[in-house]
Coordinates of C-alpha atoms in Angstrom, one line a residue:
X20 CA -60.8 76.3 -84.6
X21 CA -60.6 79.7 -86.4
X22 CA -64.2 80.6 -85.6
X23 CA -63.7 79.6 -82.0
X24 CA -60.6 81.6 -81.7
X25 CA -62.3 84.6 -83.2
X26 CA -65.2 84.3 -80.7
X27 CA -62.7 84.1 -77.8
X28 CA -61.4 87.5 -78.9
X29 CA -64.9 88.9 -78.3
X30 CA -65.7 86.8 -75.2
X31 CA -66.2 89.8 -72.9
X32 CA -68.6 91.5 -75.3
X33 CA -70.7 88.3 -75.8
X34 CA -70.9 87.8 -72.0
X35 CA -72.0 91.4 -71.5
X36 CA -74.7 91.1 -74.2
X37 CA -76.0 87.9 -72.5
X38 CA -76.0 89.6 -69.1
X39 CA -77.9 92.5 -70.6
X40 CA -80.6 90.1 -72.0
X41 CA -81.0 88.6 -68.5
X42 CA -81.0 92.1 -66.9
X43 CA -83.9 93.1 -69.1
X44 CA -85.9 90.1 -67.9
X45 CA -85.4 91.0 -64.3
X46 CA -86.2 94.7 -65.0
X47 CA -89.5 93.9 -66.7
X48 CA -90.4 91.3 -64.0
X49 CA -89.6 93.8 -61.2
X50 CA -91.2 96.9 -62.7
X51 CA -94.2 95.2 -64.4
X52 CA -97.0 92.8 -63.8
X53 CA -97.1 89.4 -65.5
X54 CA -99.8 89.1 -68.2
X55 CA -102.1 86.1 -68.0
X56 CA -101.4 83.5 -70.7
X57 CA -104.7 84.3 -72.5
X58 CA -103.5 87.8 -73.2
X59 CA -100.3 86.8 -74.8
X60 CA -100.2 87.8 -78.5
X61 CA -98.3 85.0 -80.1
X62 CA -97.8 86.7 -83.5
X63 CA -96.1 89.7 -81.8
X64 CA -94.1 87.3 -79.6
X65 CA -92.9 85.4 -82.6
X66 CA -92.2 88.5 -84.6
X67 CA -90.4 90.6 -81.9
X68 CA -88.7 87.6 -80.3
X69 CA -87.6 86.3 -83.7
X70 CA -86.1 89.6 -84.6
X71 CA -84.1 89.6 -81.3
X72 CA -82.9 86.1 -82.0
X73 CA -81.9 86.9 -85.6
X74 CA -80.0 90.0 -84.5
X75 CA -78.2 87.9 -81.9
X76 CA -77.4 85.2 -84.5
X77 CA -76.1 87.9 -86.9
X78 CA -74.0 89.2 -84.0
X79 CA -72.4 85.8 -83.3
X80 CA -71.8 85.2 -87.0
X81 CA -70.1 88.6 -87.4
X82 CA -68.0 88.2 -84.3
X83 CA -66.9 84.7 -85.4
X84 CA -65.4 86.0 -88.6
X85 CA -63.8 89.3 -87.8
X86 CA -60.9 90.5 -85.6
X87 CA -61.1 93.4 -83.3
X88 CA -61.3 96.9 -84.9
X89 CA -63.5 99.9 -85.5
X90 CA -65.8 98.2 -88.1
X91 CA -66.3 95.2 -85.8
X92 CA -67.2 97.4 -82.9
X93 CA -69.7 99.3 -84.9
X94 CA -71.4 96.2 -86.1
X95 CA -71.3 94.6 -82.7
X96 CA -72.8 97.5 -80.8
X97 CA -75.4 98.1 -83.5
X98 CA -76.6 94.5 -83.7
X99 CA -76.5 94.2 -79.9
X100 CA -78.7 97.4 -79.6
X101 CA -81.2 96.0 -82.2
X102 CA -81.2 92.7 -80.3
X103 CA -81.9 94.3 -77.0
X104 CA -84.5 96.7 -78.3
X105 CA -86.4 93.8 -80.0
X106 CA -86.0 91.8 -76.8
X107 CA -87.5 94.6 -74.8
X108 CA -90.4 94.9 -77.2
X109 CA -90.9 91.1 -76.9
X110 CA -90.9 91.3 -73.0
X111 CA -93.6 93.9 -73.3
X112 CA -95.9 91.0 -74.4
X113 CA -95.3 89.1 -71.1
X114 CA -95.5 92.0 -68.6
X115 CA -97.8 95.0 -68.2
X116 CA -95.8 98.2 -67.7
X117 CA -97.6 101.2 -66.3
X118 CA -98.2 103.8 -69.1
X119 CA -96.5 106.5 -67.1
X120 CA -93.3 104.6 -67.1
X121 CA -91.8 105.9 -70.3
X122 CA -88.5 104.0 -69.9
X123 CA -90.0 100.9 -71.5
X124 CA -91.0 102.8 -74.6
X125 CA -87.6 104.4 -74.7
X126 CA -85.9 101.0 -74.5
X127 CA -88.1 99.5 -77.3
X128 CA -87.9 102.4 -79.7
X129 CA -84.6 104.1 -79.1
X130 CA -82.4 101.0 -78.8
X131 CA -83.5 99.7 -82.2
X132 CA -83.2 103.1 -83.8
X133 CA -79.8 103.7 -82.3
X134 CA -78.7 100.2 -83.3
X135 CA -79.8 100.9 -86.9
X136 CA -77.8 104.1 -87.0
X137 CA -74.7 102.4 -85.7
X138 CA -75.0 99.5 -88.1
X139 CA -75.4 102.1 -90.9
X140 CA -72.2 103.7 -89.9
X141 CA -70.6 100.2 -89.9
X142 CA -71.9 99.6 -93.4
X143 CA -70.2 102.8 -94.6
X144 CA -66.8 101.7 -93.2
X145 CA -67.4 98.2 -94.5
X146 CA -68.0 99.7 -97.9
X147 CA -64.7 101.5 -97.7
X148 CA -63.0 98.3 -96.5
X149 CA -64.4 96.4 -99.5
X150 CA -63.2 99.0 -101.9
X151 CA -59.6 98.6 -100.5
X152 CA -59.9 94.8 -100.6
X153 CA -61.3 94.9 -104.2
X154 CA -58.4 97.1 -105.3
X155 CA -55.9 94.7 -103.7
X156 CA -57.6 91.7 -105.4
X157 CA -57.5 93.6 -108.8
X158 CA -53.8 94.0 -108.4
X159 CA -53.4 90.4 -107.6
X160 CA -55.7 89.5 -110.6
X161 CA -53.6 91.7 -112.9
X162 CA -50.4 90.0 -111.7
X163 CA -51.8 86.5 -112.4
X164 CA -53.4 87.5 -115.7
X165 CA -50.5 89.5 -117.2
X166 CA -47.4 88.0 -115.7
X167 CA -46.0 84.7 -116.7
X168 CA -43.2 84.2 -114.2
X169 CA -44.1 84.0 -110.6
X170 CA -42.2 83.8 -107.3
X171 CA -43.3 80.7 -105.4
X172 CA -43.4 82.4 -102.0
X173 CA -45.0 85.8 -102.7
X174 CA -46.8 85.0 -106.0
X175 CA -45.3 88.2 -107.3
X176 CA -43.4 88.4 -110.6
X177 CA -39.8 87.3 -110.5
X178 CA -36.6 88.9 -111.6
X179 CA -37.0 87.7 -115.2
X180 CA -40.3 89.5 -115.6
X181 CA -38.8 92.5 -113.9
X182 CA -36.1 92.8 -116.5
X183 CA -38.6 92.3 -119.3
X184 CA -40.9 95.0 -117.9
X185 CA -38.0 97.5 -117.7
X186 CA -37.0 96.9 -121.3
X187 CA -40.6 97.2 -122.5
X188 CA -41.0 100.5 -120.6
X189 CA -37.9 101.9 -122.3
X190 CA -38.8 100.6 -125.7
X191 CA -42.5 101.4 -125.8
X192 CA -42.5 104.7 -123.9
X193 CA -39.2 106.4 -124.8
X194 CA -40.6 109.9 -124.1
X195 CA -42.0 109.2 -120.6
X196 CA -40.0 108.9 -117.4
X197 CA -39.9 105.5 -115.7
X198 CA -38.5 105.1 -112.2
X199 CA -37.2 102.0 -110.5
X200 CA -37.1 101.3 -106.8
X201 CA -35.3 98.5 -105.0
X202 CA -36.5 97.6 -101.4
X203 CA -34.5 95.5 -99.0
X204 CA -35.6 94.1 -95.7
X205 CA -33.1 94.9 -92.9
X206 CA -31.4 92.0 -91.3
X207 CA -33.7 89.5 -92.9
X208 CA -31.2 86.7 -92.5
X209 CA -31.6 86.9 -88.7
X210 CA -35.2 86.0 -89.0
X211 CA -34.4 82.9 -91.0
X212 CA -31.7 82.0 -88.6
X213 CA -33.7 82.4 -85.4
X214 CA -37.2 81.4 -86.6
X215 CA -36.6 79.2 -89.6
X216 CA -37.1 79.6 -93.3
X217 CA -40.9 78.9 -93.1
X218 CA -41.3 81.9 -90.8
X219 CA -39.1 84.0 -93.1
X220 CA -41.3 83.1 -96.1
X221 CA -44.4 84.3 -94.1
X222 CA -42.6 87.6 -93.4
X223 CA -41.9 88.0 -97.2
X224 CA -45.6 87.3 -98.0
X225 CA -46.8 89.8 -95.3
X226 CA -44.5 92.5 -96.6
X227 CA -45.6 91.9 -100.2
X228 CA -49.2 92.3 -99.2
X229 CA -48.4 95.6 -97.4
X230 CA -46.5 96.9 -100.4
X231 CA -49.3 96.0 -102.8
X232 CA -51.9 97.7 -100.7
X233 CA -50.0 101.0 -101.0
X234 CA -49.4 100.9 -104.8
X235 CA -51.4 102.1 -107.8
X236 CA -52.7 99.5 -110.3
X237 CA -50.2 100.6 -112.9
X238 CA -47.2 100.1 -110.6
X239 CA -45.4 96.8 -111.1
X240 CA -44.1 95.0 -108.0
X241 CA -41.7 92.1 -108.3
X242 CA -39.6 90.0 -106.0
X243 CA -36.2 90.6 -107.3
X244 CA -34.1 88.2 -105.2
X245 CA -34.1 87.0 -101.6
X246 CA -35.5 89.7 -99.4
X247 CA -35.5 92.3 -102.1
X248 CA -38.5 93.7 -103.9
X249 CA -38.4 95.9 -107.0
X250 CA -40.9 98.5 -108.4
X251 CA -41.3 99.6 -112.0
X252 CA -43.1 103.0 -111.8
X253 CA -44.5 104.1 -115.2
X254 CA -44.5 107.9 -115.8
X255 CA -43.0 108.7 -112.4
X256 CA -40.1 111.1 -111.7
X257 CA -37.2 110.3 -109.4
X258 CA -38.6 112.6 -106.7
X259 CA -42.0 110.8 -106.9
X260 CA -40.2 107.4 -106.7
X261 CA -38.3 108.6 -103.6
X262 CA -41.4 109.8 -101.9
X263 CA -43.2 106.6 -102.6
X264 CA -40.3 104.5 -101.4
X265 CA -40.1 106.4 -98.1
X266 CA -43.9 105.9 -97.7
X267 CA -43.6 102.2 -98.4
X268 CA -40.8 101.8 -95.9
X269 CA -42.8 103.7 -93.3
X270 CA -45.9 101.5 -93.8
X271 CA -43.8 98.3 -93.5
X272 CA -42.2 99.8 -90.3
X273 CA -45.7 100.1 -88.8
X274 CA -46.3 96.3 -89.2
X275 CA -46.0 94.1 -86.1
X276 CA -45.3 90.5 -87.2
X277 CA -45.9 87.8 -84.6
X278 CA -43.4 84.9 -84.9
X279 CA -43.5 82.1 -82.3
X280 CA -45.3 84.3 -79.7
X281 CA -42.8 87.1 -80.2
X282 CA -43.4 90.4 -82.0
X283 CA -41.0 91.4 -84.7
X284 CA -40.5 94.9 -86.1
X285 CA -39.8 94.9 -89.8
X286 CA -37.8 97.7 -91.5
X287 CA -36.7 98.3 -95.0
X288 CA -34.1 100.2 -97.0
X289 CA -34.6 101.6 -100.5
X290 CA -32.7 102.9 -103.5
X291 CA -34.2 104.7 -106.5
X292 CA -33.0 105.4 -110.1
X293 CA -34.4 106.3 -113.5
X294 CA -34.7 103.7 -116.2
X295 CA -31.9 105.1 -118.5
X296 CA -29.8 102.0 -119.1
X297 CA -30.1 98.3 -119.8
X298 CA -31.9 96.4 -117.0
X299 CA -28.9 94.5 -115.6
X300 CA -26.9 97.7 -115.2
X301 CA -29.8 99.5 -113.5
X302 CA -30.4 96.6 -111.1
X303 CA -26.7 96.4 -110.3
X304 CA -26.6 100.2 -109.6
X305 CA -29.5 99.9 -107.2
X306 CA -28.0 96.9 -105.5
X307 CA -24.8 98.7 -104.9
X308 CA -26.7 101.7 -103.5
X309 CA -28.5 99.4 -101.1
X310 CA -25.3 97.7 -100.0
X311 CA -23.7 101.1 -99.4
X312 CA -26.6 102.0 -97.1
X313 CA -26.5 98.7 -95.2
X314 CA -24.6 100.4 -92.2
X315 CA -27.8 102.4 -91.5
X316 CA -29.6 99.2 -90.4
X317 CA -27.6 97.9 -87.5
X318 CA -30.5 96.7 -85.3
X319 CA -31.8 93.2 -86.1
X320 CA -35.6 92.7 -86.5
X321 CA -35.9 90.7 -83.4
X322 CA -38.6 91.0 -80.6
X323 CA -39.9 94.5 -80.4
X324 CA -39.5 94.6 -76.7
X325 CA -42.1 96.7 -74.9
X326 CA -44.1 97.5 -78.0

């Protein structure tokens, strides 16, 4: 079902590629003269036609596993160009094209070359995407390897580990600054009320992923309680913590979460402090600061209207 749904996303492109293949057949049939069977070169037909078929197969496999986006478009156009160029080269084995008609040579050579260039650009962006994914997985691996207490919904560390980490930072690095950030999802209770707890849990998981993608490996992200997330920022000043918190809230704000065919806009509030007291006092201080700023979030995270 997932593969079929992915292919449906790219239905227009797949139809266009199939029409282009058919158009090439009509073009060569109209502009050229059919070769007699005895002059067919079967090795060239198998090689060139097989290349076109493999490029088409790679195209379908890629489209069946990726959503829309720049990287998908680069791979799609590149593989389609290679497929069409190889197909044109194969059709040249069935039809005689006058030597003065250079369009056939251009189709055979330039399409494949252009396709290779586009696929190469796609490989570059794919490499960058893999670096980002690998960094995200490393953060997840570190959490599973180092942390002993996990939140069931987000698989982040829980409040107990948060308190332990704050204490360890203060005990082991007394000369280095350590900042704490508390993040709270605005009007989260309305999501649970309107869409159910299961949908609310999915929102929490999506937000945790977005936060992790925007943190350094040494930053510790925990689910503190309910819809609140906490950050322990080793060797960070209060100004750096404030800037990071603003950035994280901005990135979450850019998310568009789909719940029951409606698009939700998620927003967050934040509070920051330095680790200069016992963990419970610090967390209480941050919680009071968030509650004091609750009036700034009066719009519920309900359907985002004409987004």
